[in-house]
Backbone as numpy.savetxt, mean C-alpha at the origin, in Angstrom:
# Nx Ny Nz CAx CAy CAz Cx Cy Cz
13.29 -13.75 22.46 13.46 -13.11 21.04 12.77 -14.03 19.99
13.00 -15.26 20.14 12.31 -16.24 19.27 10.80 -16.20 19.36
10.13 -16.03 20.49 8.72 -15.76 20.76 8.26 -14.50 19.91
9.21 -13.43 20.17 8.97 -12.15 19.57 8.87 -12.20 18.04
9.85 -13.04 17.63 10.02 -13.11 16.20 8.74 -13.94 15.50
8.38 -15.01 16.30 7.22 -15.67 15.94 5.96 -15.01 15.87
5.89 -14.10 16.85 4.66 -13.27 16.83 4.68 -12.25 15.72
5.75 -11.82 15.38 5.85 -10.82 14.21 5.61 -11.68 12.98
6.06 -12.83 12.78 5.89 -13.62 11.59 4.33 -13.87 11.45
3.72 -14.26 12.58 2.25 -14.52 12.70 1.47 -13.30 12.20
1.82 -12.16 12.82 1.02 -11.00 12.46 1.18 -10.64 10.86
2.40 -10.73 10.34 2.61 -10.59 9.00 1.71 -11.51 8.15
1.75 -12.90 8.58 1.06 -13.71 7.88 -0.49 -13.45 7.83
-0.93 -13.09 9.05 -2.45 -12.62 9.08 -2.67 -11.58 8.14
-1.83 -10.45 8.12 -1.96 -9.27 7.19 -1.90 -9.88 5.73
-0.95 -10.64 5.43 -0.81 -11.18 4.01 -2.12 -11.98 3.60
-2.64 -12.79 4.42 -3.88 -13.62 4.17 -5.04 -12.59 3.95
-5.28 -11.55 4.83 -6.32 -10.52 4.82 -6.17 -9.86 3.51
-5.03 -9.16 3.16 -4.85 -8.55 2.02 -4.96 -9.23 0.79
-4.49 -10.46 0.79 -4.69 -11.24 -0.53 -6.20 -11.37 -0.89
-7.02 -11.44 -0.13 -8.44 -11.46 -0.43 -9.00 -10.04 -0.76
-8.70 -9.10 0.10 -9.07 -7.87 0.01 -8.60 -7.01 -1.26
-7.23 -7.08 -1.56 -6.81 -6.59 -2.87 -7.43 -7.11 -4.13
-7.67 -8.44 -4.16 -8.36 -8.97 -5.27 -9.67 -8.44 -5.48
-10.46 -8.22 -4.30 -11.75 -7.75 -4.34 -11.79 -6.29 -4.84
-10.74 -5.46 -4.26 -10.71 -4.06 -4.64 -10.33 -3.90 -6.12
-9.52 -4.78 -6.71 -9.09 -4.65 -8.05 -10.39 -5.02 -9.06
-11.01 -6.08 -8.55 -12.21 -6.54 -9.32 -13.36 -5.48 -9.38
-13.40 -4.73 -8.22 -14.39 -3.63 -8.15 -14.20 -2.41 -8.94
-12.86 -2.06 -8.89 -12.39 -0.88 -9.54 -12.09 -1.10 -11.09
-11.52 -2.19 -11.36 -11.31 -2.35 -12.82 -12.04 -3.40 -13.60
-12.80 -4.15 -12.81 -13.69 -5.29 -13.46 -13.07 -5.98 -14.48
-11.81 -6.66 -14.33 -11.13 -7.51 -15.25 -11.93 -8.65 -15.62
-11.69 -9.13 -16.84 -12.28 -10.41 -17.28 -11.27 -11.42 -17.72
-11.16 -12.55 -17.00 -12.01 -12.94 -15.93 -11.52 -12.08 -14.64
-12.48 -12.23 -13.60 -12.22 -11.46 -12.31 -11.17 -12.25 -11.50
-10.25 -11.52 -10.74 -9.31 -12.02 -10.02 -9.92 -12.99 -9.02
-9.22 -14.15 -8.67 -9.59 -15.10 -7.77 -8.46 -15.17 -6.65
-8.79 -14.80 -5.43 -7.73 -14.68 -4.44 -7.20 -16.09 -4.07
-8.01 -17.11 -4.28 -7.64 -18.42 -4.06 -6.69 -19.04 -5.18
-6.55 -18.29 -6.25 -5.71 -18.74 -7.35 -4.93 -17.70 -7.94
-3.74 -17.54 -7.33 -2.89 -16.17 -7.81 -1.99 -16.47 -9.20
-2.16 -17.59 -9.64 -1.33 -17.99 -10.80 -1.84 -17.05 -12.06
-2.90 -16.48 -12.01 -3.43 -15.53 -13.14 -3.06 -14.08 -12.81
-2.44 -13.83 -11.71 -2.19 -12.42 -11.27 -0.75 -12.09 -11.74
-0.27 -11.12 -11.13 1.07 -10.57 -11.55 1.11 -9.92 -12.81
2.14 -10.17 -13.59 2.23 -9.62 -14.95 1.64 -10.44 -16.02
1.07 -11.64 -15.53 0.16 -12.19 -16.49 -1.14 -11.53 -16.75
-1.52 -10.92 -15.60 -2.83 -10.07 -15.73 -2.42 -8.73 -16.23
-3.35 -8.29 -17.14 -3.21 -6.91 -17.62 -3.42 -6.01 -16.63
-4.47 -6.13 -15.66 -4.70 -5.22 -14.63 -3.70 -5.10 -13.49
-3.34 -6.38 -13.04 -2.22 -6.39 -11.95 -0.73 -5.96 -12.64
-0.60 -6.42 -13.83 0.54 -5.92 -14.50 0.80 -4.55 -14.58
-0.34 -3.69 -14.93 -0.44 -2.33 -14.94 -0.17 -1.52 -13.66
-0.69 -2.34 -12.54 -0.38 -1.81 -11.20 1.11 -2.13 -10.68
1.61 -3.21 -11.20 2.91 -3.49 -10.78 4.02 -3.00 -11.64
3.67 -2.53 -12.75 4.65 -1.86 -13.62 5.48 -0.77 -13.29
6.58 -0.73 -13.30 7.53 0.45 -12.82 6.94 1.77 -13.38
6.92 2.65 -12.49 6.07 3.96 -12.89 6.70 4.75 -14.24
7.98 4.54 -14.41 8.66 5.30 -15.49 8.33 4.51 -16.83
7.75 3.39 -16.87 7.44 2.64 -18.02 6.00 2.81 -18.36
5.57 2.64 -19.68 4.22 2.69 -20.03 3.64 1.31 -20.32
2.93 0.71 -19.32 2.39 -0.55 -19.56 1.40 -0.80 -20.79
0.79 0.38 -21.04 -0.05 0.35 -22.22 0.71 0.23 -23.56
1.97 0.37 -23.60 2.74 0.09 -24.82 2.92 -1.38 -24.90
2.53 -1.92 -26.00 2.68 -3.46 -26.23 4.10 -3.96 -26.04
5.07 -3.13 -26.44 6.51 -3.51 -26.47 6.96 -3.58 -24.98
6.44 -2.59 -24.13 6.73 -2.64 -22.73 6.15 -3.85 -22.11
4.86 -4.13 -22.29 4.18 -5.15 -21.79 4.89 -6.56 -22.10
5.23 -6.78 -23.43 5.93 -7.99 -23.82 7.33 -8.03 -23.21
8.05 -7.00 -23.09 9.30 -6.89 -22.53 9.49 -7.36 -21.15
8.41 -6.80 -20.28 8.38 -7.12 -18.91 8.03 -8.64 -18.71
7.09 -9.24 -19.50 6.77 -10.55 -19.39 7.70 -11.48 -19.85
8.67 -11.16 -20.80 9.71 -11.97 -21.26 10.93 -11.62 -20.49
10.87 -10.58 -19.64 12.04 -10.16 -18.84 13.26 -9.83 -19.79
12.97 -9.16 -20.86 14.05 -8.80 -21.81 14.85 -7.58 -21.29
15.94 -7.29 -21.83 16.83 -6.22 -21.33 16.10 -4.80 -21.44
16.24 -4.20 -20.45 15.49 -2.86 -20.19 14.12 -2.91 -19.56
13.66 -4.22 -19.40 12.27 -4.30 -18.96 12.34 -5.33 -17.73
13.39 -5.51 -17.15 13.55 -6.31 -16.05 12.85 -5.65 -14.75
11.99 -6.03 -14.16 11.37 -5.36 -12.98 12.16 -5.50 -11.72
12.72 -4.60 -11.03 13.42 -4.75 -9.71 12.85 -3.85 -8.62
13.47 -4.12 -7.48 13.11 -3.14 -6.44 13.52 -1.67 -6.53
14.29 -1.46 -7.71 14.82 -0.10 -7.82 13.91 0.77 -8.38
12.78 0.35 -8.84 11.73 1.18 -9.42 10.43 1.17 -8.56
9.70 2.26 -8.51 8.52 2.35 -7.84 7.33 1.93 -8.64
6.67 0.97 -8.26 5.46 0.44 -9.20 4.31 1.44 -9.18
3.56 1.37 -10.23 2.40 2.34 -10.58 1.39 2.37 -9.35
1.26 1.27 -8.63 0.09 1.45 -7.56 0.43 2.24 -6.47
1.68 2.67 -6.34 1.95 3.51 -5.22 1.61 5.07 -5.53
1.20 5.30 -6.96 0.85 6.65 -7.29 -0.64 6.84 -7.34
-0.97 8.17 -7.13 -2.37 8.68 -7.27 -2.73 8.45 -8.62
-4.01 7.95 -8.76 -4.50 7.48 -9.88 -3.66 6.43 -10.71
-2.72 5.82 -10.05 -1.95 4.84 -10.60 -1.11 5.26 -11.76
-0.78 6.55 -11.88 0.06 7.13 -13.00 1.05 8.18 -12.44
2.19 7.97 -12.95 3.29 8.91 -12.66 3.51 9.96 -13.68
4.04 11.15 -13.31 4.34 12.37 -14.15 5.76 12.04 -14.42
5.91 11.79 -15.87 7.44 11.57 -16.26 8.31 12.54 -16.04
7.74 13.94 -15.80 8.61 15.05 -15.62 8.88 15.29 -14.05
8.06 14.59 -13.30 8.21 14.79 -11.96 7.72 13.47 -11.07
8.67 12.45 -10.97 8.19 11.17 -10.56 7.95 11.17 -9.07
8.08 12.33 -8.36 7.50 12.39 -6.98 6.19 12.85 -6.91
5.65 13.47 -7.85 4.26 13.91 -7.88 3.22 12.79 -7.71
2.39 12.87 -6.79 1.47 11.70 -6.41 2.02 10.52 -5.88
3.23 10.39 -5.64 3.92 9.28 -5.03 3.30 8.90 -3.58
3.17 7.65 -3.31 2.55 7.20 -2.17 1.03 7.72 -1.82
0.33 7.98 -2.80 -0.96 8.33 -2.60 -1.89 7.54 -3.38
-1.45 6.25 -3.82 -2.31 5.35 -4.48 -3.51 4.91 -3.72
-4.60 4.67 -4.38 -5.78 4.36 -3.61 -5.66 3.05 -3.05
-5.12 2.03 -3.83 -5.06 0.73 -3.27 -4.06 0.61 -2.19
-2.98 1.48 -2.18 -2.15 1.66 -0.96 -2.80 1.95 0.34
-3.51 2.96 0.08 -4.30 3.67 1.31 -5.27 2.69 1.87
-5.93 2.01 0.88 -6.93 0.99 1.39 -6.34 -0.14 2.08
-5.07 -0.56 1.50 -4.43 -1.61 2.25 -3.92 -1.16 3.67
-3.49 0.06 3.82 -3.05 0.56 5.11 -4.18 0.70 6.05
-5.44 1.13 5.58 -6.43 1.19 6.57 -6.93 -0.15 6.97
-7.06 -1.25 5.91 -7.43 -2.50 6.27 -6.64 -3.06 7.35
-5.35 -2.82 7.44 -4.46 -3.38 8.54 -4.57 -2.61 9.80
-4.35 -1.40 9.67 -4.19 -0.46 10.80 -5.47 0.10 11.50
-6.56 0.37 10.63 -7.62 0.90 11.21 -8.86 -0.32 11.15
-9.35 -0.57 9.92 -10.24 -1.62 9.85 -10.64 -1.75 8.30
-11.05 -3.03 7.84 -11.41 -3.22 6.45 -12.40 -2.43 6.01
-13.44 -2.00 6.84 -14.68 -1.16 6.58 -14.22 0.11 6.29
-13.11 0.69 7.04 -12.70 2.10 6.68 -11.96 2.19 5.41
-11.38 1.01 5.02 -10.78 1.08 3.63 -11.74 1.27 2.47
-12.94 1.04 2.72 -13.96 1.22 1.64 -14.15 2.62 1.44
-13.96 3.46 2.34 -14.22 4.92 2.35 -13.16 5.80 1.45
-12.07 5.06 0.94 -11.14 5.57 0.27 -11.62 6.24 -1.20
-11.59 7.56 -1.34 -11.99 7.97 -2.62 -11.51 9.38 -2.61
-10.90 9.62 -3.75 -10.33 11.03 -4.02 -9.31 11.60 -3.12
-9.07 12.83 -2.96 -8.04 13.40 -2.09 -8.58 14.06 -0.88
-9.44 13.37 -0.18 -10.10 14.03 1.06 -9.19 14.26 2.15
-9.61 14.87 3.20 -8.71 14.94 4.42 -8.89 13.97 5.38
-9.74 13.12 5.22 -9.90 11.96 6.34 -10.73 12.43 7.48
-11.27 13.61 7.39 -11.96 14.00 8.65 -13.05 13.05 9.16
-13.69 12.45 8.15 -14.87 11.57 8.54 -14.33 10.29 9.21
-13.28 9.78 8.80 -12.57 8.60 9.44 -12.09 8.93 10.70
-11.50 10.08 10.99 -11.09 10.49 12.32 -12.24 10.50 13.30
-13.45 11.17 12.80 -14.59 11.35 13.72 -15.10 9.99 13.91
-15.13 9.13 12.99 -15.69 7.58 13.37 -14.63 7.05 14.38
-13.38 7.28 14.37 -12.46 6.69 15.27 -12.81 7.15 16.76
-12.95 8.47 16.70 -13.40 9.12 17.95 -14.63 8.54 18.72
-15.60 8.21 17.87 -16.84 7.57 18.35 -16.65 6.18 18.73
-15.67 5.58 17.98 -15.48 4.10 18.42 -14.83 3.81 19.70
-14.24 4.84 20.11 -13.53 4.66 21.45 -14.50 4.23 22.58
-15.73 4.79 22.62 -16.80 4.16 23.51 -18.02 4.41 22.89
-19.00 3.44 23.11 -20.34 3.43 22.63 -21.07 4.37 23.62
-22.31 4.56 23.09 -23.12 5.64 23.78 -23.42 5.23 25.30
-23.60 3.87 25.46 -23.67 3.42 26.85 -22.42 3.34 27.57
-21.39 3.82 27.14 -20.07 3.59 27.81 -19.28 2.33 27.74
-19.77 1.44 26.98 -19.21 0.12 26.95 -18.10 0.08 25.93
-16.96 -0.40 26.35 -15.76 -0.41 25.43 -16.14 -1.19 24.26
-15.67 -0.60 23.10 -15.82 -1.34 21.79 -14.44 -1.85 21.35
-14.33 -2.63 20.43 -13.30 -3.27 19.83 -12.34 -2.16 19.21
-10.98 -2.18 19.61 -10.09 -1.26 19.10 -9.40 -1.71 17.80
-9.05 -0.89 16.95 -8.16 -1.31 15.89 -6.67 -1.20 16.12
-6.06 -1.85 15.26 -4.58 -1.96 15.58 -3.86 -0.63 15.85
-4.14 0.35 15.20 -3.49 1.57 15.34 -3.75 2.09 16.84
-4.92 1.80 17.41 -5.20 2.24 18.87 -4.50 1.30 19.77
-4.51 0.00 19.51 -3.95 -1.08 20.33 -2.45 -0.80 20.59
-1.60 -0.35 19.45 -0.29 -0.03 19.51 -0.03 1.21 19.81
-1.06 2.18 20.07 -0.94 3.52 20.34 -0.19 4.33 19.34
-0.49 3.96 18.03 -0.13 4.73 16.90 -0.67 6.07 16.79
-0.02 7.24 16.99 -0.64 8.47 16.77 -0.43 9.07 15.52
0.40 8.60 14.64 0.66 9.20 13.34 1.16 8.08 12.41
1.00 8.28 11.15 1.43 7.33 10.27 3.04 7.46 10.10
3.62 6.27 10.11 5.13 6.40 10.11 5.64 5.84 8.71
6.82 6.19 8.27 7.35 5.75 6.93 7.43 4.17 6.87
7.86 3.59 8.09 8.03 2.15 8.02 6.73 1.44 7.90
5.69 1.97 8.48 4.43 1.26 8.24 3.88 1.36 6.91
4.16 2.56 6.25 3.83 2.66 4.84 4.46 1.74 3.99
5.97 1.62 4.19 6.72 0.63 3.42 6.23 -0.74 3.60
5.88 -1.06 4.91 5.18 -2.38 5.22 4.14 -2.73 4.30
3.22 -1.83 4.32 1.89 -1.99 3.61 2.18 -2.10 2.01
3.21 -1.31 1.62 3.49 -1.31 0.11 4.05 -2.69 -0.23
4.82 -3.30 0.58 5.29 -4.73 0.38 4.12 -5.60 0.38
3.19 -5.51 1.32 1.99 -6.51 1.44 1.08 -6.33 0.18
0.87 -5.20 -0.40 0.05 -4.88 -1.40 0.77 -5.37 -2.81
2.07 -5.10 -2.70 2.84 -5.60 -4.02 2.83 -7.08 -4.16
2.89 -7.80 -2.87 2.85 -9.34 -2.91 1.55 -9.84 -3.35
0.30 -9.01 -2.74 -0.97 -9.32 -3.06 -1.28 -9.34 -4.50
-0.68 -8.43 -5.19 -0.86 -8.11 -6.63 -0.17 -9.18 -7.50
0.92 -9.85 -6.90 1.75 -10.69 -7.66 1.08 -12.06 -7.85
1.75 -12.82 -8.71 1.35 -14.27 -8.91 1.99 -15.19 -7.98
2.83 -14.78 -7.03 3.64 -15.75 -6.14 2.64 -16.16 -4.96
2.43 -17.47 -4.59 1.47 -17.92 -3.70 1.89 -17.76 -2.32
3.30 -17.92 -2.02 3.62 -17.88 -0.52 4.75 -16.92 -0.44
4.69 -16.26 0.87 5.59 -15.01 1.04 7.04 -15.56 0.82
7.83 -14.64 0.26 9.28 -14.75 0.06 10.01 -13.44 -0.11
10.99 -13.12 0.49 11.70 -11.97 0.50 12.26 -11.53 -0.79
12.48 -12.47 -1.73 12.96 -12.21 -3.04 12.03 -12.92 -4.04
11.38 -12.18 -4.96 10.68 -12.63 -5.92 11.30 -12.52 -7.25
11.95 -13.45 -7.78 12.67 -13.26 -9.06 13.75 -12.19 -8.90
13.61 -10.98 -9.82 14.54 -9.90 -9.62 14.23 -8.90 -8.58
13.09 -9.09 -7.88 12.47 -8.20 -7.13 12.72 -8.49 -5.57
13.57 -7.70 -4.94 13.88 -7.95 -3.54 12.89 -7.12 -2.53
12.04 -7.62 -1.88 11.21 -6.93 -0.97 11.90 -6.11 0.17
12.96 -6.68 0.67 13.78 -6.04 1.70 14.43 -4.74 1.25
14.92 -4.77 0.07 15.40 -3.59 -0.61 14.43 -2.61 -0.94
13.21 -3.20 -1.41 12.03 -2.37 -1.63 11.59 -1.56 -0.41
11.42 -2.20 0.59 11.04 -1.68 1.85 12.08 -0.52 2.22
13.33 -0.82 2.12 14.41 0.08 2.63 14.40 1.30 1.58
14.03 1.14 0.41 13.94 2.26 -0.55 12.98 3.31 -0.09
11.75 2.77 0.27 10.50 3.54 0.59 10.96 4.30 1.99
11.51 3.59 2.86 11.90 4.20 4.27 12.91 5.24 4.01
13.84 5.03 3.14 14.89 6.05 2.90 14.28 7.28 2.23
13.26 7.14 1.36 12.58 8.33 0.67 12.05 9.13 1.74
11.48 8.74 2.70 10.91 9.47 3.91 11.85 9.94 4.82
12.81 9.01 5.18 13.80 9.40 6.35 15.06 9.93 5.94
15.44 9.91 4.64 16.70 10.45 4.18 16.51 11.22 2.99
15.53 12.46 3.21 15.30 13.21 1.96 16.48 14.09 1.77
16.92 14.36 0.32 18.08 15.10 0.01 17.92 16.65 0.11
17.77 17.09 1.31 17.66 18.58 1.43 16.45 19.07 2.12
16.53 20.42 2.51 15.37 20.91 3.30 14.09 21.01 2.53
14.07 21.16 1.33 12.81 21.37 0.56 12.28 19.96 0.49
13.07 18.97 0.17 12.62 17.58 0.13 11.99 17.26 1.47
12.65 17.57 2.68 12.04 17.28 3.93 10.83 17.85 4.15
10.60 19.04 3.70 9.35 19.69 3.83 8.18 19.00 3.04
8.48 18.53 1.86 7.62 17.76 1.13 7.10 16.43 1.75
8.19 15.86 2.46 8.09 14.50 2.93 7.16 14.70 4.38
7.33 15.83 5.04 6.48 16.17 6.30 5.12 16.46 5.88
4.94 16.99 4.77 3.51 17.43 4.29 2.81 16.03 3.85
3.52 15.15 3.29 2.92 13.87 2.77 2.57 13.06 3.97
3.57 13.09 5.03 3.12 12.19 6.11 1.92 12.89 6.81
1.85 14.19 6.89 0.57 14.68 7.50 -0.65 14.40 6.89
-0.54 14.39 5.43 -1.65 14.06 4.66 -2.04 12.53 4.91
-0.95 11.60 5.12 -1.28 10.29 5.47 -1.87 10.09 6.85
-1.47 10.87 7.72 -2.13 10.66 9.15 -3.51 11.01 9.14
-3.74 12.17 8.50 -5.24 12.70 8.30 -6.09 11.71 7.54
-5.54 11.21 6.43 -6.27 10.41 5.40 -6.55 8.91 6.03
-5.49 8.49 6.80 -5.70 7.19 7.28 -6.56 7.09 8.61
-6.77 8.40 9.11 -7.55 8.43 10.23 -6.92 7.94 11.50
-5.56 8.07 11.63 -4.84 7.57 12.88 -5.01 8.49 13.93
-4.71 9.69 13.66 -4.75 10.70 14.72 -6.07 10.96 15.25
-6.26 10.84 16.62 -7.52 11.20 17.10 -7.46 12.34 18.27
-6.28 12.69 18.53 -6.11 13.68 19.64 -5.50 15.00 19.09
-5.11 14.99 17.85 -4.45 16.27 17.23 -5.19 16.56 16.07
-5.26 17.97 15.75 -5.89 18.34 14.55 -4.91 19.01 13.68
-4.77 18.50 12.47 -3.84 18.78 11.49 -4.54 19.76 10.45
-3.92 20.80 10.09 -4.35 21.75 9.11 -3.94 21.43 7.69
């Protein structure tokens, strides 16, 4: 058990180091902040950074409102960021619909990029754009199984662990990793101020695994199918 735990901690550490650099690069490319993020110096990230702060801001709050921004930075009442709120980076186009907080949830570009970087490959993460069906990534994965000469090529993590579909727990894991990469905290910890990563992970898993009713279950199933297509995990089944 100890060896198993050490192996899991090591893998998490590898993912953390990988995403620390990649997330900074993705943010720099997409938002071009001034100054640019430096993955070797996280002190200027988190809510200190206008860009990272916007991505970490609870989706129900407006980061562009100066009062909101100041309130979060000062940790004033009504603006304390906890694991009870989903951050903007989880949403498509990093923006939530105040009338329907489920719309676009878990379709954030940087979240999908993080998933691909860990479970398929960093290069496939570069292909994330728009609301495509991931068919090109699936085709590339099929090609990658064997080269033309029949020589085995390097497998990605999803193939090694025989992951045939995206799981709620793997999405929650990447959400925690991306959230940490955007923060100003330099070393991994399960609690960051008022934010508890374990509870955050559980909230995401519960969203998928404990939906309130049949209609919510249908929406969750559809979202997971989108993820499996878009992340290019499935190579043996075709999803419509």
